[in-house]
PDB file of C-alpha atoms and ligand atoms in Angstrom:
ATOM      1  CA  UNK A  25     -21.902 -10.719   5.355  1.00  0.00           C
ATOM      2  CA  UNK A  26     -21.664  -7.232   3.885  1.00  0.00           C
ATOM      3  CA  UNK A  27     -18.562  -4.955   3.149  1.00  0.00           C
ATOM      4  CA  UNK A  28     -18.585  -1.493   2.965  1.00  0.00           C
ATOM      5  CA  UNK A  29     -16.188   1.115   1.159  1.00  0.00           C
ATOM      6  CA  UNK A  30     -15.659   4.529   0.948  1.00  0.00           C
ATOM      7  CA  UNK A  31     -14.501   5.651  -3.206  1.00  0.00           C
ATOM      8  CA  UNK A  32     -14.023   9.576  -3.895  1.00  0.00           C
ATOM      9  CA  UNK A  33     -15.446  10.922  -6.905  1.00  0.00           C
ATOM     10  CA  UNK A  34     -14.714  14.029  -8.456  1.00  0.00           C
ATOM     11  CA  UNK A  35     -16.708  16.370 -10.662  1.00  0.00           C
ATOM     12  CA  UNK A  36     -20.426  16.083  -8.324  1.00  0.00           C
ATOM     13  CA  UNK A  37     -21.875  19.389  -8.328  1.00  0.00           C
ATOM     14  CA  UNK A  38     -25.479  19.542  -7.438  1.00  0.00           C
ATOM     15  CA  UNK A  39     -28.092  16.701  -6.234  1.00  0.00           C
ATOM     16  CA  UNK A  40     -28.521  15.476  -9.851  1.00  0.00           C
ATOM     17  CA  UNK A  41     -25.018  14.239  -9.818  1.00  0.00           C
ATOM     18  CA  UNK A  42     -25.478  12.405  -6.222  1.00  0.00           C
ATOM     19  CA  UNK A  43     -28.620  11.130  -7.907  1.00  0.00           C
ATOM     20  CA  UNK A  44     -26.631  10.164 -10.909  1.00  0.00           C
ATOM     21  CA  UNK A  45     -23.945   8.250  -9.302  1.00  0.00           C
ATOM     22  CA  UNK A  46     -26.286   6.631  -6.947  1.00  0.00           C
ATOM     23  CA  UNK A  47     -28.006   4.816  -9.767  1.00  0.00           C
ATOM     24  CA  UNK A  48     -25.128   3.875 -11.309  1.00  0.00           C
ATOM     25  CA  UNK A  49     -23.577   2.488  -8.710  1.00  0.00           C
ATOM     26  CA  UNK A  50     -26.687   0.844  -7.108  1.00  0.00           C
ATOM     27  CA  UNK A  51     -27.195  -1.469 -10.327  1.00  0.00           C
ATOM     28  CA  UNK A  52     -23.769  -3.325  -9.774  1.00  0.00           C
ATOM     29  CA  UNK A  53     -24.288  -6.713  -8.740  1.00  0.00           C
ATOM     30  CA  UNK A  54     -24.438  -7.408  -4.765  1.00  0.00           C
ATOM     31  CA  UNK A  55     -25.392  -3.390  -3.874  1.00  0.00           C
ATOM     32  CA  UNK A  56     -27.482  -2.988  -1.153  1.00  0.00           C
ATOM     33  CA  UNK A  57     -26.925   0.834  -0.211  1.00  0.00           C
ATOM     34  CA  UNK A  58     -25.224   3.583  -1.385  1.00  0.00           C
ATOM     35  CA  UNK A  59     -24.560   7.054   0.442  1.00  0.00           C
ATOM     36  CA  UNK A  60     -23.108   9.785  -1.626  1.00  0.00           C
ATOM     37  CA  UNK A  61     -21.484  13.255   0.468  1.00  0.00           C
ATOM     38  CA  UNK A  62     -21.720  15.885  -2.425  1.00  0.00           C
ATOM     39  CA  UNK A  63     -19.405  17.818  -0.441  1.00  0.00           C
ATOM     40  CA  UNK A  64     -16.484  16.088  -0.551  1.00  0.00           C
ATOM     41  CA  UNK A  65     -17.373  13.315  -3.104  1.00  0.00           C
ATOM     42  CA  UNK A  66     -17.442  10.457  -0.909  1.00  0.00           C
ATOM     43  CA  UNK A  67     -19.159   7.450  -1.939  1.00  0.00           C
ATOM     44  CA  UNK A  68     -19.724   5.377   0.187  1.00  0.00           C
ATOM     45  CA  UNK A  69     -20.959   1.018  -0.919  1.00  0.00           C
ATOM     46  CA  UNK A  70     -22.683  -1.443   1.555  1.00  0.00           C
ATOM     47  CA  UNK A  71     -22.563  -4.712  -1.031  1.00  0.00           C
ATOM     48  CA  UNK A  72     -23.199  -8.608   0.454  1.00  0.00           C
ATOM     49  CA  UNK A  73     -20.146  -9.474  -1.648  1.00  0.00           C
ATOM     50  CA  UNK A  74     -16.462  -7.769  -2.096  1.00  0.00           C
ATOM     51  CA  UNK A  75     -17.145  -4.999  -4.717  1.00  0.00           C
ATOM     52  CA  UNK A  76     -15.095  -5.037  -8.043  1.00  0.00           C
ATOM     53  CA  UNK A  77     -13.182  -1.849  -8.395  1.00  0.00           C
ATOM     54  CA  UNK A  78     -13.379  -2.118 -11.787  1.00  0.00           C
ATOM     55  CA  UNK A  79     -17.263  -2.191 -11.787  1.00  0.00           C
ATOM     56  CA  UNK A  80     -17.335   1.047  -9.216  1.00  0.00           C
ATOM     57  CA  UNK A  81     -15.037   2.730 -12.085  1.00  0.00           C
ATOM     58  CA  UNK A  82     -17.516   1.876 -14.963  1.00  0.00           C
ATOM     59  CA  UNK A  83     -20.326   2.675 -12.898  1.00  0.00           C
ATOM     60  CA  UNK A  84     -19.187   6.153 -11.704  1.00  0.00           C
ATOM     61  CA  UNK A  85     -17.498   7.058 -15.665  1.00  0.00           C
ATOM     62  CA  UNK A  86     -21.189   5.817 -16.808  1.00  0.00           C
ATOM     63  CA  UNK A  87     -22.666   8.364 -14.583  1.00  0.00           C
ATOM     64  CA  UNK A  88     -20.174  10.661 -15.996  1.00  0.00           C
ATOM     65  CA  UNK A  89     -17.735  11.181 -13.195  1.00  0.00           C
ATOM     66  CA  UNK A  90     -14.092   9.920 -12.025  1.00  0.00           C
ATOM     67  CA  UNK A  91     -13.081   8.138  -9.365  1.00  0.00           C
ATOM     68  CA  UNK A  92     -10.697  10.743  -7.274  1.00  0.00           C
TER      69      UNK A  92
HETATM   70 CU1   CU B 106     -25.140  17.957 -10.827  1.00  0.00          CU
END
């Protein structure tokens, strides 16, 4: 059964960022989709398991961004 959440990040400024932080995030174990708003820096996970915050932090300071 999948979970989905909604993280902020701060610091997206153009569609190479969204791209970015879609990668990242997309290669933590048990992704399925990932929907960025550049906007307002909503990121939002579908994953078939509960998510580790911890590995949503890495992913989105390995992109080069903070979670908000
Ligand atoms: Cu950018």
């Amino acid at each position: 059964m999948s979970e989905t959440r909604t993280f902020t990040v701060q610091g997206m400024t153009c569609g190479h960022c969204v791209t970015s932080v879609t990668e990242e995030v997309q290669e933590i174990s048990g992704v399925e989709h990932v929907d960025v708003v550049l906007e307002t820096g909503a990121v939002t996970v579908t994953s078939s398991q509960p998510l580790d915050d911890t590995a949503v932090r890495a992913a989105v300071e390995e992109a080069g961004y903070r979670l908000g």
